[in-house]
C-alpha cells in the first residue's frame, strides 16, 4: 500500500471492483481498492447472480445491456471464469394489464436497440421452461441474453483485470475515517493513512457509515431477501438444456437452474429492514435464519408455479441483506459540496448493473461527464429531505414490497408523503386537488369533485374528462396553476452577467426581459432548458437574474452551477422561499387588471418581467406561458401564497377562472409542441436534435459547449430531429420510448405523448431520422403493444403563429 493514490475505491464487492477496473482501463492507473475483509464479503458473495433485460428506465436498461456484454470480455482479459450461463430469460404476465405492459415493454426495448427479445404464448413459455405451470399465464417475453453467473468469480475477474491495468487491491484493511483536505481526501485505514484526490463510496452494506465519515447522510437502507436452492429435480435430469431465468411477476418470484436443482428467489410483500444505520463492521459472510412464515404466501405461489418443487426438498436457504435506495436505482456520481467524493452505492442488482455503473462513474471522473444519460441513478436526484430516517424506511420498504407489483403510470404511491407542501396546499385540497410528488413536493395534478377516485390504468384513465375540462377552461377563459414546483435560482454579483453569458448558450435578456436559455455540457449535450429573467439592477447597480427550471432538478442544477462558479458570482436556490401561480387564458389580462395597475399590466411585453403590486402583494411577474395562451407567472414569498391564490380566484370569479393541475399543462404544451425536460430534453440529446439550437447565440465568442455545438451545426448535423406526430389512437396515447416506424423500418422513438384535449387529437413528440421528419410523412407508432398509424404534422398544431400567447 502506498501513501498516495489518485483514487481510493472503498468496498470490494462487484461495484467497487467494476469501478476500479474501468478507471484503470480508461487510463487512471494510480488507483486502489480498499476492502475491510476480503473481496465479495458483503452482499456480493450470496447474490443470486441473475441478469436480465428489464428495467423501467430505458437508459439503465441500456447500461444493463453493456454489463452483460462486458462479462465475457473481463473473463477473457482476466483469465478468471465468471461462470456465465446464458440460458435466456422469460418474464411472465398473469393479468390483462400486465400483459399489456409487457407488450409495451417489448416495444420499448426495440426503441433502445435491444433486438434479441420476442413475445411468447403460454404454451411457448412452457416449452422454454418445462418446470412451469401455464395456469393463469396470459403471455410472456423471451430475451436471449439473460441468465446467471458465478458471483464470486465475477468479482475476482473484475479485480484481476483491474490489476493487469495497474490498479491495486488491498484487502483486510478497514477504512476508519475520511478527512477532506485542500487537495482531496485523507483516508485513514487500519494499515495507515492514504492521501488521494478522489474517494469512491462503493461500500455496499456499509455505504451509510462511509457517507457519514464525510458528513453525508445517504438515502440507503438494507433489507433482507430470501432465496432457496432445491435438491435435485428429476424433471431437470431428464432434459438436455438449462431452464431459463424465469420471472413470475404476479407470483413475486424468480427462478433459475442451479446444477440439477433450481434457485427460487422471492420478493415478499411483508418486507423487513435490517441495520438501518449500516451493517456492523464485523458482518460479512453471515446469513440470517430463514423466515418461512414471513414469505409463506409468495413461497406457496412459487411452488404452485413450479409443481416439481413440491416433490423435492430444500438444500439451502439464503436470507441475506441487500442495500436499496428509495426508488431501487443506484446512487452514483459526485456529491455536491464534497469535492472529490463520489458515490457508487445502493446498486441492488450489482451483477446486472455493476458494469454500467463502473463505466459511467469512471467516465464522469476522468472526462467530466458520463457517455450515457444516467440521471435515473444520479445521487443528485434526491435532496436533503431524503436524509430523514422515516422517509428512507418508508420508501425503500415500499420499493421492495412493490418490486414485482404492477405500478401504473398514473398511480401515486404513498410512502414518504406528504412531506413538502405549498402554503395553499390545504385550501387546494379542499377545492378538489389530487396530488402527485416531485422532489418531495406535493404538486396538483388536477381538481376533481368530492368522492372521485382515479383508477390505475395504462390507458386513458377515468380522470381523462376532468383534465379535458381544465384544458378547455384555459383555452376559453382562464386557468390558475400552482407553480411552487418550478425551481428558481437567484444569480447576482459584479461578475454575474459574464458568468451567465458563459454558462448559457443563449443571448442574455436586457433588464425587464426574460429569455429561453439552453444550457450545454462541454460535449454539446443539454444540461438545462432554463428561462433566464433579468430583473434589473440591485441597490449596488449589479443586475439581478433568475434562472427557472424543473423543481426535481434542483440538486442536479445546483451541483452544475457550483462546479462552474466564478469569483464575484453568488447563486442561491430560492425554490423553497419563492412560490406562486401561473395565470393563463384569453381572460388573464382582464383578471390581473383587477388586482394590479392596468397601465403596468398592459405595458408588460411578451417575455417581459417586472415588480408589480398584485392585490396586497409585491410580486415578481413574468409575461409568458407554456400553455400557448396569454399568461403571467406571478411569484411571491411563501408566506403570501395563500393570499395570492385567494385574490386571484376572487378576481377571476366572473371571468371563468378555474384552478388546473399539471396534467392539463402537459396536454396544453403538447398542442404547442413545447418540449419538457426528461422527455424531449435530456442530457443525452443535443440542442440541434431537440430544436433548442434556435435559442443559441452563435455570435458569442465563448460559452460552455460552443465548440461541440458548432461542430454539429457545421458538420453532418444531428442524427435525429424532433417532430410532432398526430396519432390515430383509440383509448390510449403514447407516453415515451415507443418505437416509430416507416415502411417497416425503425426510424426513431417517441419522447412523450398524450391527448390534446382542445384539439381532440392524440399527439406525440418524437426523435426521428431526418429523412422521416418531413411534414406529412406517414409513420406508425406502437402504443401498449398495438401499432397505430401516425403522421408528421407542423409544429404547434394549436395557434401555429403564436398569436394567442402574445395577446
mmCIF file of C-alpha atoms in Angstrom, residues 165-497:
data_model
loop_
_atom_site.group_PDB
_atom_site.id
_atom_site.type_symbol
_atom_site.label_atom_id
_atom_site.label_comp_id
_atom_site.label_asym_id
_atom_site.label_seq_id
_atom_site.Cartn_x
_atom_site.Cartn_y
_atom_site.Cartn_z
ATOM 1 C CA UNK A 165 -4.120 -2.435 -15.940
ATOM 2 C CA UNK A 166 -2.020 -1.342 -12.963
ATOM 3 C CA UNK A 167 -4.625 -0.953 -10.219
ATOM 4 C CA UNK A 168 -4.058 -2.245 -6.695
ATOM 5 C CA UNK A 169 -6.403 -4.247 -4.419
ATOM 6 C CA UNK A 170 -5.837 -4.036 -0.653
ATOM 7 C CA UNK A 171 -7.814 -6.484 1.476
ATOM 8 C CA UNK A 172 -8.153 -6.808 5.278
ATOM 9 C CA UNK A 173 -7.889 -3.048 5.739
ATOM 10 C CA UNK A 174 -10.922 -1.241 7.105
ATOM 11 C CA UNK A 175 -11.338 2.482 6.495
ATOM 12 C CA UNK A 176 -11.616 4.228 9.857
ATOM 13 C CA UNK A 177 -12.234 7.840 8.875
ATOM 14 C CA UNK A 178 -12.220 10.297 6.000
ATOM 15 C CA UNK A 179 -10.882 13.835 6.221
ATOM 16 C CA UNK A 180 -11.302 16.380 3.455
ATOM 17 C CA UNK A 181 -8.148 18.328 2.586
ATOM 18 C CA UNK A 182 -7.445 21.237 0.213
ATOM 19 C CA UNK A 183 -6.116 18.728 -2.334
ATOM 20 C CA UNK A 184 -8.646 15.948 -1.876
ATOM 21 C CA UNK A 185 -9.082 13.391 0.895
ATOM 22 C CA UNK A 186 -7.171 11.745 3.680
ATOM 23 C CA UNK A 187 -8.270 8.105 4.038
ATOM 24 C CA UNK A 188 -7.363 6.740 7.459
ATOM 25 C CA UNK A 189 -7.211 2.937 7.417
ATOM 26 C CA UNK A 190 -6.140 0.201 9.791
ATOM 27 C CA UNK A 191 -2.869 -0.101 7.879
ATOM 28 C CA UNK A 192 -2.099 3.592 7.629
ATOM 29 C CA UNK A 193 -3.231 6.849 6.070
ATOM 30 C CA UNK A 194 -3.634 7.395 2.332
ATOM 31 C CA UNK A 195 -3.787 10.784 0.626
ATOM 32 C CA UNK A 196 -5.841 10.886 -2.563
ATOM 33 C CA UNK A 197 -7.666 13.251 -4.901
ATOM 34 C CA UNK A 198 -10.827 11.169 -5.135
ATOM 35 C CA UNK A 199 -12.738 8.791 -2.874
ATOM 36 C CA UNK A 200 -15.410 6.421 -4.205
ATOM 37 C CA UNK A 201 -18.007 5.097 -1.771
ATOM 38 C CA UNK A 202 -18.723 1.621 -3.126
ATOM 39 C CA UNK A 203 -19.153 0.240 0.371
ATOM 40 C CA UNK A 204 -22.472 -1.549 -0.188
ATOM 41 C CA UNK A 205 -23.945 -2.540 3.176
ATOM 42 C CA UNK A 206 -21.526 -0.093 4.822
ATOM 43 C CA UNK A 207 -22.253 2.832 2.466
ATOM 44 C CA UNK A 208 -24.183 4.621 5.212
ATOM 45 C CA UNK A 209 -21.156 4.747 7.530
ATOM 46 C CA UNK A 210 -18.715 5.668 4.748
ATOM 47 C CA UNK A 211 -21.073 8.501 3.839
ATOM 48 C CA UNK A 212 -21.224 9.709 7.422
ATOM 49 C CA UNK A 213 -17.419 9.756 7.550
ATOM 50 C CA UNK A 214 -17.669 12.610 5.036
ATOM 51 C CA UNK A 215 -20.683 14.273 6.646
ATOM 52 C CA UNK A 216 -23.133 12.803 4.127
ATOM 53 C CA UNK A 217 -26.410 11.072 5.008
ATOM 54 C CA UNK A 218 -27.177 8.799 2.056
ATOM 55 C CA UNK A 219 -30.757 7.580 1.425
ATOM 56 C CA UNK A 220 -29.932 3.876 1.608
ATOM 57 C CA UNK A 221 -31.241 1.024 3.703
ATOM 58 C CA UNK A 222 -30.544 -2.735 3.813
ATOM 59 C CA UNK A 223 -33.442 -5.174 3.541
ATOM 60 C CA UNK A 224 -33.489 -8.919 3.929
ATOM 61 C CA UNK A 225 -34.023 -11.015 0.828
ATOM 62 C CA UNK A 226 -34.722 -14.743 0.536
ATOM 63 C CA UNK A 227 -33.955 -17.422 -1.959
ATOM 64 C CA UNK A 228 -33.771 -21.197 -1.720
ATOM 65 C CA UNK A 229 -31.841 -23.850 -3.621
ATOM 66 C CA UNK A 230 -33.693 -27.087 -4.131
ATOM 67 C CA UNK A 231 -32.480 -30.634 -4.114
ATOM 68 C CA UNK A 232 -32.084 -32.410 -7.448
ATOM 69 C CA UNK A 233 -35.272 -32.319 -9.547
ATOM 70 C CA UNK A 234 -35.856 -35.445 -11.678
ATOM 71 C CA UNK A 235 -37.539 -33.396 -14.414
ATOM 72 C CA UNK A 236 -34.307 -31.440 -14.867
ATOM 73 C CA UNK A 237 -32.256 -34.600 -15.112
ATOM 74 C CA UNK A 238 -34.495 -35.680 -17.972
ATOM 75 C CA UNK A 239 -33.816 -32.673 -20.243
ATOM 76 C CA UNK A 240 -30.621 -31.720 -22.066
ATOM 77 C CA UNK A 241 -30.726 -27.932 -21.581
ATOM 78 C CA UNK A 242 -30.800 -25.469 -18.715
ATOM 79 C CA UNK A 243 -34.161 -23.905 -17.982
ATOM 80 C CA UNK A 244 -34.172 -20.143 -18.498
ATOM 81 C CA UNK A 245 -34.110 -17.416 -15.890
ATOM 82 C CA UNK A 246 -37.856 -17.031 -15.275
ATOM 83 C CA UNK A 247 -39.602 -14.131 -13.548
ATOM 84 C CA UNK A 248 -43.218 -14.657 -12.455
ATOM 85 C CA UNK A 249 -44.318 -11.099 -11.754
ATOM 86 C CA UNK A 250 -47.708 -11.956 -10.288
ATOM 87 C CA UNK A 251 -46.104 -14.673 -8.165
ATOM 88 C CA UNK A 252 -43.319 -12.425 -6.764
ATOM 89 C CA UNK A 253 -40.663 -14.993 -7.666
ATOM 90 C CA UNK A 254 -37.719 -15.524 -9.955
ATOM 91 C CA UNK A 255 -36.189 -18.877 -10.804
ATOM 92 C CA UNK A 256 -33.019 -20.184 -12.408
ATOM 93 C CA UNK A 257 -31.357 -23.552 -12.612
ATOM 94 C CA UNK A 258 -28.691 -24.497 -10.064
ATOM 95 C CA UNK A 259 -26.928 -27.696 -11.147
ATOM 96 C CA UNK A 260 -29.825 -30.175 -11.313
ATOM 97 C CA UNK A 261 -31.984 -28.200 -8.920
ATOM 98 C CA UNK A 262 -33.272 -24.648 -9.020
ATOM 99 C CA UNK A 263 -32.797 -21.375 -7.203
ATOM 100 C CA UNK A 264 -36.133 -19.751 -6.326
ATOM 101 C CA UNK A 265 -35.957 -16.117 -5.148
ATOM 102 C CA UNK A 266 -38.769 -14.192 -3.505
ATOM 103 C CA UNK A 267 -39.729 -10.522 -3.258
ATOM 104 C CA UNK A 268 -42.138 -10.766 -0.394
ATOM 105 C CA UNK A 269 -44.842 -8.202 0.376
ATOM 106 C CA UNK A 270 -44.011 -8.325 4.083
ATOM 107 C CA UNK A 271 -40.541 -6.796 3.832
ATOM 108 C CA UNK A 272 -38.084 -6.490 6.702
ATOM 109 C CA UNK A 273 -35.361 -3.876 7.143
ATOM 110 C CA UNK A 274 -32.060 -4.582 8.851
ATOM 111 C CA UNK A 275 -29.308 -2.318 10.253
ATOM 112 C CA UNK A 276 -30.733 0.998 9.073
ATOM 113 C CA UNK A 277 -27.572 2.727 10.274
ATOM 114 C CA UNK A 278 -25.390 0.355 8.272
ATOM 115 C CA UNK A 279 -24.166 -3.179 8.803
ATOM 116 C CA UNK A 280 -21.872 -3.976 11.733
ATOM 117 C CA UNK A 281 -18.217 -3.801 10.721
ATOM 118 C CA UNK A 282 -17.646 -7.454 11.606
ATOM 119 C CA UNK A 283 -20.560 -8.667 9.445
ATOM 120 C CA UNK A 284 -19.735 -10.072 6.032
ATOM 121 C CA UNK A 285 -20.096 -13.761 5.312
ATOM 122 C CA UNK A 286 -23.056 -14.367 7.608
ATOM 123 C CA UNK A 287 -26.675 -15.079 6.733
ATOM 124 C CA UNK A 288 -29.919 -14.735 8.670
ATOM 125 C CA UNK A 289 -32.126 -17.633 9.650
ATOM 126 C CA UNK A 290 -34.802 -18.225 7.028
ATOM 127 C CA UNK A 291 -38.223 -16.746 7.916
ATOM 128 C CA UNK A 292 -40.635 -19.045 6.124
ATOM 129 C CA UNK A 293 -43.637 -17.655 7.970
ATOM 130 C CA UNK A 294 -42.914 -14.188 6.530
ATOM 131 C CA UNK A 295 -42.654 -15.483 2.967
ATOM 132 C CA UNK A 296 -45.321 -18.188 3.158
ATOM 133 C CA UNK A 297 -47.754 -16.599 0.704
ATOM 134 C CA UNK A 298 -45.185 -15.950 -2.024
ATOM 135 C CA UNK A 299 -43.480 -19.284 -1.387
ATOM 136 C CA UNK A 300 -46.764 -21.088 -1.892
ATOM 137 C CA UNK A 301 -47.319 -19.317 -5.221
ATOM 138 C CA UNK A 302 -43.807 -20.263 -6.297
ATOM 139 C CA UNK A 303 -44.386 -23.942 -5.556
ATOM 140 C CA UNK A 304 -47.666 -23.777 -7.492
ATOM 141 C CA UNK A 305 -45.975 -22.160 -10.491
ATOM 142 C CA UNK A 306 -43.262 -24.856 -10.460
ATOM 143 C CA UNK A 307 -45.054 -28.035 -9.256
ATOM 144 C CA UNK A 308 -41.862 -30.132 -9.354
ATOM 145 C CA UNK A 309 -40.687 -28.241 -6.258
ATOM 146 C CA UNK A 310 -43.454 -29.895 -4.274
ATOM 147 C CA UNK A 311 -41.729 -33.257 -4.633
ATOM 148 C CA UNK A 312 -38.171 -32.376 -3.574
ATOM 149 C CA UNK A 313 -36.505 -30.887 -0.531
ATOM 150 C CA UNK A 314 -34.731 -27.612 0.046
ATOM 151 C CA UNK A 315 -30.951 -27.984 0.039
ATOM 152 C CA UNK A 316 -30.047 -24.431 1.075
ATOM 153 C CA UNK A 317 -31.799 -21.329 2.365
ATOM 154 C CA UNK A 318 -30.247 -17.903 1.807
ATOM 155 C CA UNK A 319 -31.621 -14.927 3.726
ATOM 156 C CA UNK A 320 -29.160 -12.086 3.218
ATOM 157 C CA UNK A 321 -29.125 -8.309 3.175
ATOM 158 C CA UNK A 322 -29.018 -6.028 0.135
ATOM 159 C CA UNK A 323 -28.953 -2.235 0.115
ATOM 160 C CA UNK A 324 -31.767 -0.291 -1.570
ATOM 161 C CA UNK A 325 -32.407 3.353 -2.438
ATOM 162 C CA UNK A 326 -35.914 4.888 -2.282
ATOM 163 C CA UNK A 327 -36.636 4.076 -5.946
ATOM 164 C CA UNK A 328 -34.441 0.975 -6.178
ATOM 165 C CA UNK A 329 -31.955 2.548 -8.597
ATOM 166 C CA UNK A 330 -28.287 3.105 -7.725
ATOM 167 C CA UNK A 331 -26.841 6.245 -6.166
ATOM 168 C CA UNK A 332 -23.985 7.270 -8.440
ATOM 169 C CA UNK A 333 -21.978 10.416 -9.056
ATOM 170 C CA UNK A 334 -20.311 13.357 -7.338
ATOM 171 C CA UNK A 335 -21.710 14.659 -4.076
ATOM 172 C CA UNK A 336 -22.324 18.414 -4.043
ATOM 173 C CA UNK A 337 -20.141 20.316 -1.600
ATOM 174 C CA UNK A 338 -17.757 17.368 -1.180
ATOM 175 C CA UNK A 339 -15.228 17.866 -3.938
ATOM 176 C CA UNK A 340 -13.666 14.563 -4.963
ATOM 177 C CA UNK A 341 -16.234 12.394 -3.134
ATOM 178 C CA UNK A 342 -18.133 10.004 -5.414
ATOM 179 C CA UNK A 343 -20.957 7.544 -4.804
ATOM 180 C CA UNK A 344 -21.346 4.100 -6.322
ATOM 181 C CA UNK A 345 -23.744 2.502 -3.877
ATOM 182 C CA UNK A 346 -27.298 1.157 -3.461
ATOM 183 C CA UNK A 347 -26.698 -0.984 -6.550
ATOM 184 C CA UNK A 348 -29.312 -3.576 -5.722
ATOM 185 C CA UNK A 349 -28.631 -5.592 -8.883
ATOM 186 C CA UNK A 350 -24.854 -5.320 -8.763
ATOM 187 C CA UNK A 351 -24.061 -8.142 -11.168
ATOM 188 C CA UNK A 352 -26.529 -6.756 -13.690
ATOM 189 C CA UNK A 353 -25.790 -3.048 -13.316
ATOM 190 C CA UNK A 354 -22.257 -3.033 -11.896
ATOM 191 C CA UNK A 355 -20.547 -2.843 -15.268
ATOM 192 C CA UNK A 356 -22.640 0.114 -16.384
ATOM 193 C CA UNK A 357 -22.166 1.857 -13.041
ATOM 194 C CA UNK A 358 -18.391 1.383 -13.198
ATOM 195 C CA UNK A 359 -18.189 2.613 -16.780
ATOM 196 C CA UNK A 360 -20.350 5.684 -16.166
ATOM 197 C CA UNK A 361 -18.594 6.705 -12.968
ATOM 198 C CA UNK A 362 -15.129 6.276 -14.472
ATOM 199 C CA UNK A 363 -16.120 8.412 -17.476
ATOM 200 C CA UNK A 364 -17.568 11.008 -15.106
ATOM 201 C CA UNK A 365 -14.393 11.203 -13.054
ATOM 202 C CA UNK A 366 -11.991 11.232 -15.997
ATOM 203 C CA UNK A 367 -13.889 13.214 -18.629
ATOM 204 C CA UNK A 368 -16.288 15.267 -16.514
ATOM 205 C CA UNK A 369 -19.429 13.625 -17.929
ATOM 206 C CA UNK A 370 -20.627 10.036 -18.485
ATOM 207 C CA UNK A 371 -21.402 8.975 -22.028
ATOM 208 C CA UNK A 372 -24.949 7.879 -21.171
ATOM 209 C CA UNK A 373 -27.780 9.865 -19.589
ATOM 210 C CA UNK A 374 -27.579 8.463 -16.060
ATOM 211 C CA UNK A 375 -29.893 10.855 -14.221
ATOM 212 C CA UNK A 376 -32.014 7.854 -13.171
ATOM 213 C CA UNK A 377 -29.161 6.755 -10.917
ATOM 214 C CA UNK A 378 -27.589 10.156 -10.172
ATOM 215 C CA UNK A 379 -27.245 10.801 -6.440
ATOM 216 C CA UNK A 380 -28.418 14.381 -7.151
ATOM 217 C CA UNK A 381 -31.969 13.187 -7.856
ATOM 218 C CA UNK A 382 -32.518 13.329 -4.080
ATOM 219 C CA UNK A 383 -32.261 16.362 -1.847
ATOM 220 C CA UNK A 384 -31.729 16.895 1.865
ATOM 221 C CA UNK A 385 -35.292 15.774 2.552
ATOM 222 C CA UNK A 386 -34.257 12.196 1.693
ATOM 223 C CA UNK A 387 -31.889 12.043 4.683
ATOM 224 C CA UNK A 388 -34.832 11.542 7.050
ATOM 225 C CA UNK A 389 -34.842 8.043 8.559
ATOM 226 C CA UNK A 390 -38.587 7.578 8.343
ATOM 227 C CA UNK A 391 -38.560 8.706 4.707
ATOM 228 C CA UNK A 392 -35.798 6.198 3.941
ATOM 229 C CA UNK A 393 -37.558 3.380 5.785
ATOM 230 C CA UNK A 394 -40.938 4.027 4.125
ATOM 231 C CA UNK A 395 -39.669 4.498 0.578
ATOM 232 C CA UNK A 396 -37.140 1.658 0.487
ATOM 233 C CA UNK A 397 -39.701 -0.658 2.049
ATOM 234 C CA UNK A 398 -42.308 0.430 -0.489
ATOM 235 C CA UNK A 399 -39.930 -0.245 -3.364
ATOM 236 C CA UNK A 400 -39.023 -3.697 -2.074
ATOM 237 C CA UNK A 401 -42.643 -4.671 -1.464
ATOM 238 C CA UNK A 402 -43.630 -3.445 -4.923
ATOM 239 C CA UNK A 403 -40.612 -4.906 -6.725
ATOM 240 C CA UNK A 404 -42.877 -7.178 -8.765
ATOM 241 C CA UNK A 405 -46.173 -5.344 -8.172
ATOM 242 C CA UNK A 406 -47.828 -3.687 -11.171
ATOM 243 C CA UNK A 407 -47.438 0.093 -10.866
ATOM 244 C CA UNK A 408 -49.434 2.207 -13.295
ATOM 245 C CA UNK A 409 -48.071 5.383 -14.891
ATOM 246 C CA UNK A 410 -50.823 7.439 -13.245
ATOM 247 C CA UNK A 411 -50.556 5.716 -9.865
ATOM 248 C CA UNK A 412 -49.494 7.817 -6.870
ATOM 249 C CA UNK A 413 -47.651 5.857 -4.195
ATOM 250 C CA UNK A 414 -47.926 6.932 -0.528
ATOM 251 C CA UNK A 415 -44.514 6.303 1.069
ATOM 252 C CA UNK A 416 -42.685 9.364 2.374
ATOM 253 C CA UNK A 417 -45.695 11.605 1.746
ATOM 254 C CA UNK A 418 -46.860 14.217 2.238
ATOM 255 C CA UNK A 419 -43.576 15.902 3.034
ATOM 256 C CA UNK A 420 -43.197 19.314 1.388
ATOM 257 C CA UNK A 421 -46.382 21.247 0.666
ATOM 258 C CA UNK A 422 -47.150 24.641 -0.806
ATOM 259 C CA UNK A 423 -48.688 27.026 1.731
ATOM 260 C CA UNK A 424 -52.057 26.860 -0.054
ATOM 261 C CA UNK A 425 -51.981 23.052 -0.102
ATOM 262 C CA UNK A 426 -54.880 22.606 2.315
ATOM 263 C CA UNK A 427 -57.007 25.178 0.500
ATOM 264 C CA UNK A 428 -56.316 23.497 -2.845
ATOM 265 C CA UNK A 429 -57.086 20.100 -1.334
ATOM 266 C CA UNK A 430 -60.432 21.439 -0.135
ATOM 267 C CA UNK A 431 -61.045 22.631 -3.699
ATOM 268 C CA UNK A 432 -60.529 19.084 -5.001
ATOM 269 C CA UNK A 433 -56.810 18.930 -5.800
ATOM 270 C CA UNK A 434 -55.396 15.460 -6.387
ATOM 271 C CA UNK A 435 -51.676 15.308 -5.738
ATOM 272 C CA UNK A 436 -48.503 13.935 -7.251
ATOM 273 C CA UNK A 437 -44.994 14.391 -5.928
ATOM 274 C CA UNK A 438 -41.780 15.900 -7.294
ATOM 275 C CA UNK A 439 -38.505 16.029 -5.318
ATOM 276 C CA UNK A 440 -40.517 15.601 -2.113
ATOM 277 C CA UNK A 441 -43.011 18.363 -3.006
ATOM 278 C CA UNK A 442 -46.742 17.770 -3.462
ATOM 279 C CA UNK A 443 -47.895 19.080 -6.853
ATOM 280 C CA UNK A 444 -51.527 19.381 -8.025
ATOM 281 C CA UNK A 445 -52.347 17.029 -10.898
ATOM 282 C CA UNK A 446 -55.988 18.050 -11.409
ATOM 283 C CA UNK A 447 -59.028 19.182 -9.418
ATOM 284 C CA UNK A 448 -61.805 16.620 -9.022
ATOM 285 C CA UNK A 449 -65.234 16.542 -7.381
ATOM 286 C CA UNK A 450 -65.642 15.109 -3.913
ATOM 287 C CA UNK A 451 -65.659 11.329 -3.854
ATOM 288 C CA UNK A 452 -63.768 10.927 -7.125
ATOM 289 C CA UNK A 453 -61.032 8.295 -7.163
ATOM 290 C CA UNK A 454 -58.689 7.801 -10.100
ATOM 291 C CA UNK A 455 -58.134 4.204 -11.115
ATOM 292 C CA UNK A 456 -54.697 2.980 -12.163
ATOM 293 C CA UNK A 457 -54.526 2.443 -15.895
ATOM 294 C CA UNK A 458 -52.113 2.021 -18.797
ATOM 295 C CA UNK A 459 -54.741 3.674 -20.965
ATOM 296 C CA UNK A 460 -56.696 6.904 -20.604
ATOM 297 C CA UNK A 461 -57.839 6.984 -17.029
ATOM 298 C CA UNK A 462 -61.181 7.941 -15.563
ATOM 299 C CA UNK A 463 -59.676 11.399 -14.886
ATOM 300 C CA UNK A 464 -59.382 11.992 -18.637
ATOM 301 C CA UNK A 465 -62.511 14.135 -18.939
ATOM 302 C CA UNK A 466 -61.666 16.145 -15.806
ATOM 303 C CA UNK A 467 -58.319 17.116 -17.305
ATOM 304 C CA UNK A 468 -60.066 17.954 -20.564
ATOM 305 C CA UNK A 469 -62.378 20.398 -18.800
ATOM 306 C CA UNK A 470 -59.373 22.148 -17.260
ATOM 307 C CA UNK A 471 -57.691 22.434 -20.669
ATOM 308 C CA UNK A 472 -60.792 23.960 -22.239
ATOM 309 C CA UNK A 473 -61.062 26.430 -19.376
ATOM 310 C CA UNK A 474 -57.590 27.721 -20.208
ATOM 311 C CA UNK A 475 -58.318 27.987 -23.928
ATOM 312 C CA UNK A 476 -61.740 29.618 -23.486
ATOM 313 C CA UNK A 477 -61.395 31.690 -20.296
ATOM 314 C CA UNK A 478 -58.560 31.308 -17.791
ATOM 315 C CA UNK A 479 -56.748 28.738 -15.667
ATOM 316 C CA UNK A 480 -54.807 29.096 -12.432
ATOM 317 C CA UNK A 481 -51.888 26.749 -11.758
ATOM 318 C CA UNK A 482 -49.799 26.494 -8.609
ATOM 319 C CA UNK A 483 -46.151 26.872 -9.727
ATOM 320 C CA UNK A 484 -44.467 26.135 -6.440
ATOM 321 C CA UNK A 485 -42.931 23.182 -8.318
ATOM 322 C CA UNK A 486 -40.815 25.465 -10.523
ATOM 323 C CA UNK A 487 -37.200 25.882 -9.437
ATOM 324 C CA UNK A 488 -35.865 29.403 -9.002
ATOM 325 C CA UNK A 489 -32.189 30.323 -8.681
ATOM 326 C CA UNK A 490 -31.046 33.865 -7.968
ATOM 327 C CA UNK A 491 -27.785 34.919 -9.619
ATOM 328 C CA UNK A 492 -26.163 38.171 -8.615
ATOM 329 C CA UNK A 493 -22.774 39.789 -8.081
ATOM 330 C CA UNK A 494 -20.380 42.006 -10.047
ATOM 331 C CA UNK A 495 -19.455 39.152 -12.426
ATOM 332 C CA UNK A 496 -22.941 37.637 -12.718
ATOM 333 C CA UNK A 497 -23.506 38.799 -16.308
#
